[in-house]
PDB file of C-alpha atoms and ligand atoms in Angstrom:
ATOM      1  CA  UNK A   1      20.550  10.923 112.808  1.00 80.00           C
ATOM      2  CA  UNK A   2      21.293  11.618 108.684  1.00 86.00           C
ATOM      3  CA  UNK A   3      20.064  14.860 107.409  1.00 97.00           C
ATOM      4  CA  UNK A   4      19.475  14.317 103.968  1.00 98.00           C
ATOM      5  CA  UNK A   5      20.033  17.080 100.862  1.00 98.00           C
ATOM      6  CA  UNK A   6      20.527  17.459  97.251  1.00 98.00           C
ATOM      7  CA  UNK A   7      23.015  18.974  95.440  1.00 98.00           C
ATOM      8  CA  UNK A   8      23.034  19.680  92.049  1.00 98.00           C
ATOM      9  CA  UNK A   9      25.692  21.680  90.223  1.00 98.00           C
ATOM     10  CA  UNK A  10      24.491  23.079  86.303  1.00 98.00           C
ATOM     11  CA  UNK A  11      26.431  24.321  83.775  1.00 97.00           C
ATOM     12  CA  UNK A  12      24.005  25.306  80.846  1.00 96.00           C
ATOM     13  CA  UNK A  13      21.803  22.404  81.032  1.00 95.00           C
ATOM     14  CA  UNK A  14      18.714  23.754  81.516  1.00 94.00           C
ATOM     15  CA  UNK A  15      17.439  21.846  78.926  1.00 93.00           C
ATOM     16  CA  UNK A  16      15.784  18.734  81.854  1.00 94.00           C
ATOM     17  CA  UNK A  17      16.596  20.430  85.266  1.00 97.00           C
ATOM     18  CA  UNK A  18      13.205  21.587  85.990  1.00 97.00           C
ATOM     19  CA  UNK A  19      11.451  17.861  85.539  1.00 97.00           C
ATOM     20  CA  UNK A  20      14.194  16.452  87.140  1.00 97.00           C
ATOM     21  CA  UNK A  21      13.188  18.596  90.777  1.00 98.00           C
ATOM     22  CA  UNK A  22       9.749  18.233  89.752  1.00 98.00           C
ATOM     23  CA  UNK A  23      11.036  14.220  89.834  1.00 98.00           C
ATOM     24  CA  UNK A  24      13.213  15.152  93.282  1.00 98.00           C
ATOM     25  CA  UNK A  25       9.670  16.220  94.682  1.00 98.00           C
ATOM     26  CA  UNK A  26       8.718  12.902  96.110  1.00 97.00           C
ATOM     27  CA  UNK A  27      12.252  12.622  98.891  1.00 97.00           C
ATOM     28  CA  UNK A  28      10.534  15.374 100.750  1.00 97.00           C
ATOM     29  CA  UNK A  29      14.692  17.143 101.033  1.00 98.00           C
ATOM     30  CA  UNK A  30      15.821  20.224 100.292  1.00 98.00           C
ATOM     31  CA  UNK A  31      17.938  20.899  97.139  1.00 98.00           C
ATOM     32  CA  UNK A  32      20.528  23.275  96.546  1.00 98.00           C
ATOM     33  CA  UNK A  33      21.386  23.651  92.611  1.00 98.00           C
ATOM     34  CA  UNK A  34      24.936  25.471  91.787  1.00 98.00           C
ATOM     35  CA  UNK A  35      24.672  27.580  89.076  1.00 98.00           C
ATOM     36  CA  UNK A  36      28.495  27.346  88.110  1.00 98.00           C
ATOM     37  CA  UNK A  37      28.321  30.755  86.061  1.00 98.00           C
ATOM     38  CA  UNK A  38      25.620  29.901  83.444  1.00 98.00           C
ATOM     39  CA  UNK A  39      24.372  31.271  80.703  1.00 97.00           C
ATOM     40  CA  UNK A  40      21.264  33.479  80.867  1.00 98.00           C
ATOM     41  CA  UNK A  41      19.794  30.905  79.369  1.00 97.00           C
ATOM     42  CA  UNK A  42      19.984  28.269  81.938  1.00 98.00           C
ATOM     43  CA  UNK A  43      20.180  31.176  84.784  1.00 98.00           C
ATOM     44  CA  UNK A  44      16.626  32.405  83.993  1.00 98.00           C
ATOM     45  CA  UNK A  45      15.032  28.879  83.664  1.00 98.00           C
ATOM     46  CA  UNK A  46      17.020  28.047  87.392  1.00 98.00           C
ATOM     47  CA  UNK A  47      15.443  31.216  88.551  1.00 98.00           C
ATOM     48  CA  UNK A  48      12.490  29.855  87.223  1.00 98.00           C
ATOM     49  CA  UNK A  49      12.204  25.823  89.055  1.00 98.00           C
ATOM     50  CA  UNK A  50      13.996  28.512  92.197  1.00 98.00           C
ATOM     51  CA  UNK A  51      10.650  30.565  92.488  1.00 98.00           C
ATOM     52  CA  UNK A  52       8.460  27.463  91.644  1.00 98.00           C
ATOM     53  CA  UNK A  53       9.994  24.947  94.495  1.00 98.00           C
ATOM     54  CA  UNK A  54      10.479  26.042  97.603  1.00 97.00           C
ATOM     55  CA  UNK A  55      12.753  23.317  98.751  1.00 98.00           C
ATOM     56  CA  UNK A  56      15.456  25.060  95.989  1.00 98.00           C
ATOM     57  CA  UNK A  57      18.123  26.946  97.366  1.00 98.00           C
ATOM     58  CA  UNK A  58      19.908  28.487  94.578  1.00 98.00           C
ATOM     59  CA  UNK A  59      23.751  29.107  95.198  1.00 98.00           C
ATOM     60  CA  UNK A  60      24.866  31.408  91.739  1.00 98.00           C
ATOM     61  CA  UNK A  61      28.994  31.712  91.537  1.00 98.00           C
ATOM     62  CA  UNK A  62      29.503  34.387  89.139  1.00 96.00           C
ATOM     63  CA  UNK A  63      32.110  32.646  87.905  1.00 97.00           C
ATOM     64  CA  UNK A  64      32.544  29.102  85.546  1.00 97.00           C
ATOM     65  CA  UNK A  65      34.641  26.864  87.926  1.00 97.00           C
ATOM     66  CA  UNK A  66      34.220  24.023  87.164  1.00 96.00           C
ATOM     67  CA  UNK A  67      31.979  20.747  87.843  1.00 96.00           C
ATOM     68  CA  UNK A  68      34.568  20.350  90.812  1.00 97.00           C
ATOM     69  CA  UNK A  69      34.641  24.371  92.125  1.00 98.00           C
ATOM     70  CA  UNK A  70      30.731  23.494  91.683  1.00 98.00           C
ATOM     71  CA  UNK A  71      30.193  20.510  93.931  1.00 98.00           C
ATOM     72  CA  UNK A  72      32.702  21.615  96.460  1.00 98.00           C
ATOM     73  CA  UNK A  73      30.626  24.971  97.133  1.00 98.00           C
ATOM     74  CA  UNK A  74      27.322  22.812  96.979  1.00 98.00           C
ATOM     75  CA  UNK A  75      28.721  20.180 100.081  1.00 98.00           C
ATOM     76  CA  UNK A  76      29.960  23.903 101.335  1.00 98.00           C
ATOM     77  CA  UNK A  77      27.177  24.558 101.852  1.00 98.00           C
ATOM     78  CA  UNK A  78      25.050  21.706 103.352  1.00 98.00           C
ATOM     79  CA  UNK A  79      27.767  21.005 105.834  1.00 98.00           C
ATOM     80  CA  UNK A  80      26.555  24.558 107.009  1.00 98.00           C
ATOM     81  CA  UNK A  81      23.463  24.273 106.641  1.00 97.00           C
ATOM     82  CA  UNK A  82      23.224  21.523 108.927  1.00 97.00           C
ATOM     83  CA  UNK A  83      23.682  18.487 106.935  1.00 98.00           C
ATOM     84  CA  UNK A  84      25.081  15.101 107.105  1.00 98.00           C
ATOM     85  CA  UNK A  85      24.808  13.770 103.703  1.00 98.00           C
ATOM     86  CA  UNK A  86      24.383  15.255 100.238  1.00 98.00           C
ATOM     87  CA  UNK A  87      23.581  13.599  97.549  1.00 98.00           C
ATOM     88  CA  UNK A  88      25.085  14.198  94.086  1.00 98.00           C
ATOM     89  CA  UNK A  89      22.960  14.489  91.212  1.00 97.00           C
ATOM     90  CA  UNK A  90      23.874  15.595  87.530  1.00 96.00           C
ATOM     91  CA  UNK A  91      21.483  18.018  86.295  1.00 96.00           C
ATOM     92  CA  UNK A  92      21.890  16.913  82.600  1.00 92.00           C
ATOM     93  CA  UNK A  93      19.589  13.811  83.192  1.00 92.00           C
ATOM     94  CA  UNK A  94      21.443  10.827  82.756  1.00 92.00           C
ATOM     95  CA  UNK A  95      21.623   9.066  85.757  1.00 94.00           C
ATOM     96  CA  UNK A  96      18.238   6.596  86.787  1.00 96.00           C
ATOM     97  CA  UNK A  97      16.924   8.775  89.997  1.00 97.00           C
ATOM     98  CA  UNK A  98      15.016   5.545  90.592  1.00 97.00           C
ATOM     99  CA  UNK A  99      17.721   3.758  91.868  1.00 98.00           C
ATOM    100  CA  UNK A 100      17.922   7.461  95.069  1.00 98.00           C
ATOM    101  CA  UNK A 101      16.053   5.611  97.708  1.00 98.00           C
ATOM    102  CA  UNK A 102      18.421   2.789  97.139  1.00 98.00           C
ATOM    103  CA  UNK A 103      21.542   4.779  97.253  1.00 98.00           C
ATOM    104  CA  UNK A 104      19.962   6.421 100.000  1.00 98.00           C
ATOM    105  CA  UNK A 105      19.148   2.911 101.610  1.00 98.00           C
ATOM    106  CA  UNK A 106      23.223   2.032 101.799  1.00 98.00           C
ATOM    107  CA  UNK A 107      24.453   5.886 103.258  1.00 98.00           C
ATOM    108  CA  UNK A 108      21.868   5.061 105.972  1.00 98.00           C
ATOM    109  CA  UNK A 109      23.524   1.370 106.403  1.00 98.00           C
ATOM    110  CA  UNK A 110      26.912   2.549 105.714  1.00 98.00           C
ATOM    111  CA  UNK A 111      27.005   6.077 107.531  1.00 98.00           C
ATOM    112  CA  UNK A 112      30.497   6.926 107.424  1.00 98.00           C
ATOM    113  CA  UNK A 113      31.365   5.989 103.831  1.00 98.00           C
ATOM    114  CA  UNK A 114      30.892   7.070 100.621  1.00 98.00           C
ATOM    115  CA  UNK A 115      28.347   6.128  98.199  1.00 98.00           C
ATOM    116  CA  UNK A 116      28.320   6.113  94.660  1.00 98.00           C
ATOM    117  CA  UNK A 117      26.600   5.013  91.376  1.00 98.00           C
ATOM    118  CA  UNK A 118      28.414   2.085  88.815  1.00 97.00           C
ATOM    119  CA  UNK A 119      27.180   2.816  85.518  1.00 95.00           C
ATOM    120  CA  UNK A 120      25.787   0.115  83.777  1.00 94.00           C
ATOM    121  CA  UNK A 121      25.917   2.385  80.577  1.00 90.00           C
ATOM    122  CA  UNK A 122      24.033   1.223  76.972  1.00 86.00           C
ATOM    123  CA  UNK A 123      24.891   1.935  73.975  1.00 84.00           C
ATOM    124  CA  UNK A 124      23.972   5.549  73.670  1.00 80.00           C
ATOM    125  CA  UNK A 125      27.811   6.090  75.130  1.00 83.00           C
ATOM    126  CA  UNK A 126      30.870   6.486  72.788  1.00 80.00           C
ATOM    127  CA  UNK A 127      33.683   4.841  72.759  1.00 80.00           C
ATOM    128  CA  UNK A 128      35.647   7.577  73.907  1.00 77.00           C
ATOM    129  CA  UNK A 129      34.050   7.519  77.324  1.00 78.00           C
ATOM    130  CA  UNK A 130      34.065   4.437  77.366  1.00 81.00           C
ATOM    131  CA  UNK A 131      37.426   3.668  76.925  1.00 82.00           C
ATOM    132  CA  UNK A 132      39.124   6.332  78.730  1.00 80.00           C
ATOM    133  CA  UNK A 133      37.094   5.137  81.541  1.00 86.00           C
ATOM    134  CA  UNK A 134      38.577   1.873  81.729  1.00 88.00           C
ATOM    135  CA  UNK A 135      42.275   3.901  81.883  1.00 87.00           C
ATOM    136  CA  UNK A 136      40.749   5.465  85.338  1.00 92.00           C
ATOM    137  CA  UNK A 137      39.272   2.636  86.575  1.00 94.00           C
ATOM    138  CA  UNK A 138      43.232   1.028  85.931  1.00 95.00           C
ATOM    139  CA  UNK A 139      45.262   4.244  87.578  1.00 96.00           C
ATOM    140  CA  UNK A 140      42.641   4.966  90.442  1.00 97.00           C
ATOM    141  CA  UNK A 141      43.064   0.586  91.439  1.00 97.00           C
ATOM    142  CA  UNK A 142      46.615   1.018  91.061  1.00 97.00           C
ATOM    143  CA  UNK A 143      46.774   5.067  93.269  1.00 97.00           C
ATOM    144  CA  UNK A 144      44.467   2.692  96.523  1.00 97.00           C
ATOM    145  CA  UNK A 145      46.656  -0.280  95.777  1.00 96.00           C
ATOM    146  CA  UNK A 146      42.851  -2.417  95.939  1.00 95.00           C
ATOM    147  CA  UNK A 147      40.101  -4.027  93.387  1.00 95.00           C
ATOM    148  CA  UNK A 148      38.018  -1.946  95.741  1.00 94.00           C
ATOM    149  CA  UNK A 149      37.019   1.511  93.731  1.00 96.00           C
ATOM    150  CA  UNK A 150      35.168   0.155  90.982  1.00 95.00           C
ATOM    151  CA  UNK A 151      34.140   3.369  89.680  1.00 96.00           C
ATOM    152  CA  UNK A 152      35.511   7.506  90.224  1.00 96.00           C
ATOM    153  CA  UNK A 153      33.800   9.142  87.705  1.00 94.00           C
ATOM    154  CA  UNK A 154      30.068   8.809  88.270  1.00 95.00           C
ATOM    155  CA  UNK A 155      28.757  11.304  89.680  1.00 93.00           C
ATOM    156  CA  UNK A 156      25.910   9.906  91.473  1.00 98.00           C
ATOM    157  CA  UNK A 157      26.292   9.574  95.179  1.00 98.00           C
ATOM    158  CA  UNK A 158      26.125  10.578  98.798  1.00 98.00           C
ATOM    159  CA  UNK A 159      28.620  11.741 100.728  1.00 98.00           C
ATOM    160  CA  UNK A 160      29.510  11.889 104.164  1.00 98.00           C
ATOM    161  CA  UNK A 161      29.495  15.790 104.496  1.00 98.00           C
ATOM    162  CA  UNK A 162      31.956  14.361 108.347  1.00 98.00           C
ATOM    163  CA  UNK A 163      34.512  13.253 106.171  1.00 98.00           C
ATOM    164  CA  UNK A 164      34.676  15.871 103.815  1.00 98.00           C
ATOM    165  CA  UNK A 165      35.099  18.330 105.512  1.00 98.00           C
ATOM    166  CA  UNK A 166      38.057  16.137 107.476  1.00 98.00           C
ATOM    167  CA  UNK A 167      39.852  15.871 103.976  1.00 98.00           C
ATOM    168  CA  UNK A 168      39.182  19.739 102.276  1.00 98.00           C
ATOM    169  CA  UNK A 169      40.248  21.112 105.298  1.00 97.00           C
ATOM    170  CA  UNK A 170      43.597  19.408 104.299  1.00 95.00           C
ATOM    171  CA  UNK A 171      43.748  19.471 100.768  1.00 96.00           C
ATOM    172  CA  UNK A 172      41.998  21.385  97.807  1.00 94.00           C
ATOM    173  CA  UNK A 173      40.890  19.098  95.259  1.00 96.00           C
ATOM    174  CA  UNK A 174      40.375  19.227  91.710  1.00 95.00           C
ATOM    175  CA  UNK A 175      38.219  21.920  90.487  1.00 95.00           C
ATOM    176  CA  UNK A 176      36.635  20.219  86.809  1.00 95.00           C
ATOM    177  CA  UNK A 177      36.499  17.002  86.030  1.00 91.00           C
ATOM    178  CA  UNK A 178      39.461  15.560  87.644  1.00 94.00           C
ATOM    179  CA  UNK A 179      36.975  16.497  91.263  1.00 97.00           C
ATOM    180  CA  UNK A 180      34.204  12.842  90.453  1.00 97.00           C
ATOM    181  CA  UNK A 181      37.664  10.744  91.042  1.00 97.00           C
ATOM    182  CA  UNK A 182      40.408  12.618  93.143  1.00 97.00           C
ATOM    183  CA  UNK A 183      38.191  13.252  95.731  1.00 98.00           C
ATOM    184  CA  UNK A 184      37.166   9.368  95.718  1.00 98.00           C
ATOM    185  CA  UNK A 185      40.653   8.275  95.517  1.00 98.00           C
ATOM    186  CA  UNK A 186      41.626  10.539  98.689  1.00 98.00           C
ATOM    187  CA  UNK A 187      38.721  10.052 100.800  1.00 98.00           C
ATOM    188  CA  UNK A 188      39.903   6.558 100.967  1.00 98.00           C
ATOM    189  CA  UNK A 189      43.202   7.191 101.701  1.00 98.00           C
ATOM    190  CA  UNK A 190      41.384   9.513 104.462  1.00 97.00           C
ATOM    191  CA  UNK A 191      39.861   5.712 105.847  1.00 96.00           C
ATOM    192  CA  UNK A 192      36.735   6.021 104.113  1.00 97.00           C
ATOM    193  CA  UNK A 193      34.855   3.132 103.147  1.00 97.00           C
ATOM    194  CA  UNK A 194      33.155   3.033  99.518  1.00 98.00           C
ATOM    195  CA  UNK A 195      29.861   1.469  98.492  1.00 98.00           C
ATOM    196  CA  UNK A 196      29.088   1.282  94.746  1.00 98.00           C
ATOM    197  CA  UNK A 197      25.515   1.008  93.847  1.00 98.00           C
ATOM    198  CA  UNK A 198      24.520  -0.526  89.586  1.00 98.00           C
ATOM    199  CA  UNK A 199      22.066   2.338  88.152  1.00 97.00           C
ATOM    200  CA  UNK A 200      21.718   2.801  84.667  1.00 96.00           C
ATOM    201  CA  UNK A 201      23.446   5.740  83.122  1.00 93.00           C
ATOM    202  CA  UNK A 202      22.152   6.630  79.699  1.00 88.00           C
ATOM    203  CA  UNK A 203      23.281   9.708  76.779  1.00 84.00           C
ATOM    204  CA  UNK A 204      19.645  11.121  76.112  1.00 78.00           C
ATOM    205  CA  UNK A 205      19.827  12.370  72.190  1.00 75.00           C
ATOM    206  CA  UNK A 206      19.831  15.455  73.223  1.00 71.00           C
ATOM    207  CA  UNK A 207      22.151  16.032  75.407  1.00 70.00           C
ATOM    208  CA  UNK A 208      24.152  18.653  76.176  1.00 71.00           C
ATOM    209  CA  UNK A 209      27.993  17.002  77.510  1.00 73.00           C
ATOM    210  CA  UNK A 210      30.793  19.572  78.545  1.00 77.00           C
ATOM    211  CA  UNK A 211      33.844  16.634  78.595  1.00 77.00           C
ATOM    212  CA  UNK A 212      36.143  18.165  76.470  1.00 81.00           C
ATOM    213  CA  UNK A 213      37.704  14.731  75.305  1.00 79.00           C
ATOM    214  CA  UNK A 214      41.768  16.196  75.305  1.00 83.00           C
ATOM    215  CA  UNK A 215      40.465  19.045  77.891  1.00 87.00           C
ATOM    216  CA  UNK A 216      40.026  16.924  80.232  1.00 85.00           C
ATOM    217  CA  UNK A 217      41.133  13.959  79.347  1.00 85.00           C
ATOM    218  CA  UNK A 218      44.863  16.011  79.668  1.00 91.00           C
ATOM    219  CA  UNK A 219      43.956  17.023  83.068  1.00 92.00           C
ATOM    220  CA  UNK A 220      42.538  13.713  84.659  1.00 92.00           C
ATOM    221  CA  UNK A 221      46.313  11.947  83.241  1.00 93.00           C
ATOM    222  CA  UNK A 222      48.129  15.288  85.743  1.00 94.00           C
ATOM    223  CA  UNK A 223      46.033  14.217  88.083  1.00 95.00           C
ATOM    224  CA  UNK A 224      46.263  10.483  88.188  1.00 96.00           C
ATOM    225  CA  UNK A 225      50.788  11.617  88.393  1.00 96.00           C
ATOM    226  CA  UNK A 226      50.342  13.308  90.877  1.00 96.00           C
ATOM    227  CA  UNK A 227      47.979  10.671  92.751  1.00 97.00           C
ATOM    228  CA  UNK A 228      50.064   8.077  91.957  1.00 97.00           C
ATOM    229  CA  UNK A 229      53.325   9.739  93.494  1.00 97.00           C
ATOM    230  CA  UNK A 230      50.370  10.382  96.701  1.00 97.00           C
ATOM    231  CA  UNK A 231      50.312   6.065  96.317  1.00 97.00           C
ATOM    232  CA  UNK A 232      53.912   5.493  97.071  1.00 97.00           C
ATOM    233  CA  UNK A 233      54.078   7.701  99.826  1.00 96.00           C
ATOM    234  CA  UNK A 234      51.128   5.534 101.638  1.00 96.00           C
ATOM    235  CA  UNK A 235      52.316   2.518 100.135  1.00 97.00           C
ATOM    236  CA  UNK A 236      52.312   0.888 103.365  1.00 95.00           C
ATOM    237  CA  UNK A 237      49.070   2.759 104.816  1.00 95.00           C
ATOM    238  CA  UNK A 238      47.946   0.254 101.730  1.00 96.00           C
ATOM    239  CA  UNK A 239      49.108  -2.424 102.735  1.00 94.00           C
ATOM    240  CA  UNK A 240      48.150  -2.990 106.333  1.00 94.00           C
ATOM    241  CA  UNK A 241      45.048  -1.579 105.280  1.00 91.00           C
ATOM    242  CA  UNK A 242      44.731  -4.589 102.523  1.00 87.00           C
ATOM    243  CA  UNK A 243      45.786  -6.640 105.564  1.00 87.00           C
ATOM    244  CA  UNK A 244      43.154  -5.720 107.761  1.00 84.00           C
ATOM    245  CA  UNK A 245      40.810  -6.498 105.785  1.00 77.00           C
TER     246      UNK A 245
HETATM  247  N1  GTP B 301      31.569  20.062  82.289  1.00 70.47           N
HETATM  248  C1  GTP B 301      31.467  20.965  82.797  1.00 70.47           C
HETATM  249  N2  GTP B 301      29.770  20.345  83.996  1.00 70.47           N
HETATM  250  C2  GTP B 301      29.848  21.154  84.333  1.00 70.47           C
HETATM  251  C3  GTP B 301      30.650  22.712  85.471  1.00 70.47           C
HETATM  252  N3  GTP B 301      29.758  23.130  86.446  1.00 70.47           N
HETATM  253  C4  GTP B 301      28.825  22.342  86.980  1.00 70.47           C
HETATM  254  N4  GTP B 301      28.778  21.362  85.687  1.00 70.47           N
HETATM  255  C5  GTP B 301      27.581  20.073  85.981  1.00 70.47           C
HETATM  256  O1  GTP B 301      28.335  18.848  86.538  1.00 70.47           O
HETATM  257  C6  GTP B 301      27.472  18.039  85.486  1.00 70.47           C
HETATM  258  C7  GTP B 301      28.538  16.826  84.818  1.00 70.47           C
HETATM  259  O2  GTP B 301      28.341  18.302  84.489  1.00 70.47           O
HETATM  260  P1  GTP B 301      28.304  17.188  82.495  1.00 70.47           P
HETATM  261  O3  GTP B 301      29.305  17.957  81.376  1.00 70.47           O
HETATM  262  O4  GTP B 301      27.308  16.225  82.192  1.00 70.47           O
HETATM  263  O5  GTP B 301      29.958  15.739  82.493  1.00 70.47           O
HETATM  264  P2  GTP B 301      29.360  13.961  82.664  1.00 70.47           P
HETATM  265  O6  GTP B 301      28.595  13.476  82.946  1.00 70.47           O
HETATM  266  O7  GTP B 301      30.886  14.012  83.973  1.00 70.47           O
HETATM  267  O8  GTP B 301      30.756  13.954  81.387  1.00 70.47           O
HETATM  268  P3  GTP B 301      29.669  13.037  79.960  1.00 70.47           P
HETATM  269  O9  GTP B 301      29.188  11.611  80.909  1.00 70.47           O
HETATM  270  O10 GTP B 301      29.925  13.399  78.613  1.00 70.47           O
HETATM  271  O11 GTP B 301      27.468  13.423  79.938  1.00 70.47           O
HETATM  272  C8  GTP B 301      26.102  18.747  85.175  1.00 70.47           C
HETATM  273  O12 GTP B 301      25.237  18.450  85.803  1.00 70.47           O
HETATM  274  C9  GTP B 301      26.769  20.158  84.656  1.00 70.47           C
HETATM  275  O13 GTP B 301      25.863  20.713  84.216  1.00 70.47           O
HETATM  276  C10 GTP B 301      31.720  22.927  84.468  1.00 70.47           C
HETATM  277  O14 GTP B 301      32.295  23.823  84.804  1.00 70.47           O
HETATM  278  N5  GTP B 301      31.954  21.937  83.898  1.00 70.47           N
HETATM  279 MG1   MG B 302      26.514  13.995  82.322  1.00 70.47          MG
END
């Protein structure tokens, strides 16, 4: 039997987090909220959320470690608490929570797969972010020798925790914005199926993005170089997977 929980990483996102947790109550699932070394204002809001909702476990990281480090902590804690799947939702109100039912249904249909949102953007996304994503799509197709991965940057996902545990016992993943991409490619390399659900992603007007165009894009480029060489080592395995369909 699959047991689901939510994992929400939070770094200085205080505006909509309480409303997000309130909206998640209808699922009657536990929520692991990870404070990734946030500022005092956010800490106060997170404590308030923790006091208000019984189903919230607040995990506090002493220092900021990056999105990847925060999600990793949340997933490890989720596995330790006995859950089989963790639904990862960002804390900035960009994800369409109405699609969670469909995300979970897909995970139940494919219990060993990584399930991911495939973003449908409106005009609120900046052109820089949009084009950066195409760059990553192309790299990921090369790294997996496949067109199977339709998006690797969306943080709206369901992680199969057994497969994640197996992966992270072997390799340590990028700790910042490189994480979402790397974990998806490496799970794919490990043999994990990846399923996508088209979902609207918005950039709210008062939204705060911590994505640093120069620093994070450089980090992501370095990671693609590493994954490219990783792909070369796996060419026979990846081609065999293609042949098997
Ligand atoms: N950027 C960033 N996000 C973190 C960090 N730690 C946790 N997070 C959380 O990770 C999620 C994604 O962060 P965002 O800054 O929105 O990054 P993103 O959604 O990939 O980028 P945008 O598309 O520009 O919004 C949010 O829930 C953050 O609060 C961190 O150190 N840096
Ligand atoms: Mg965001």
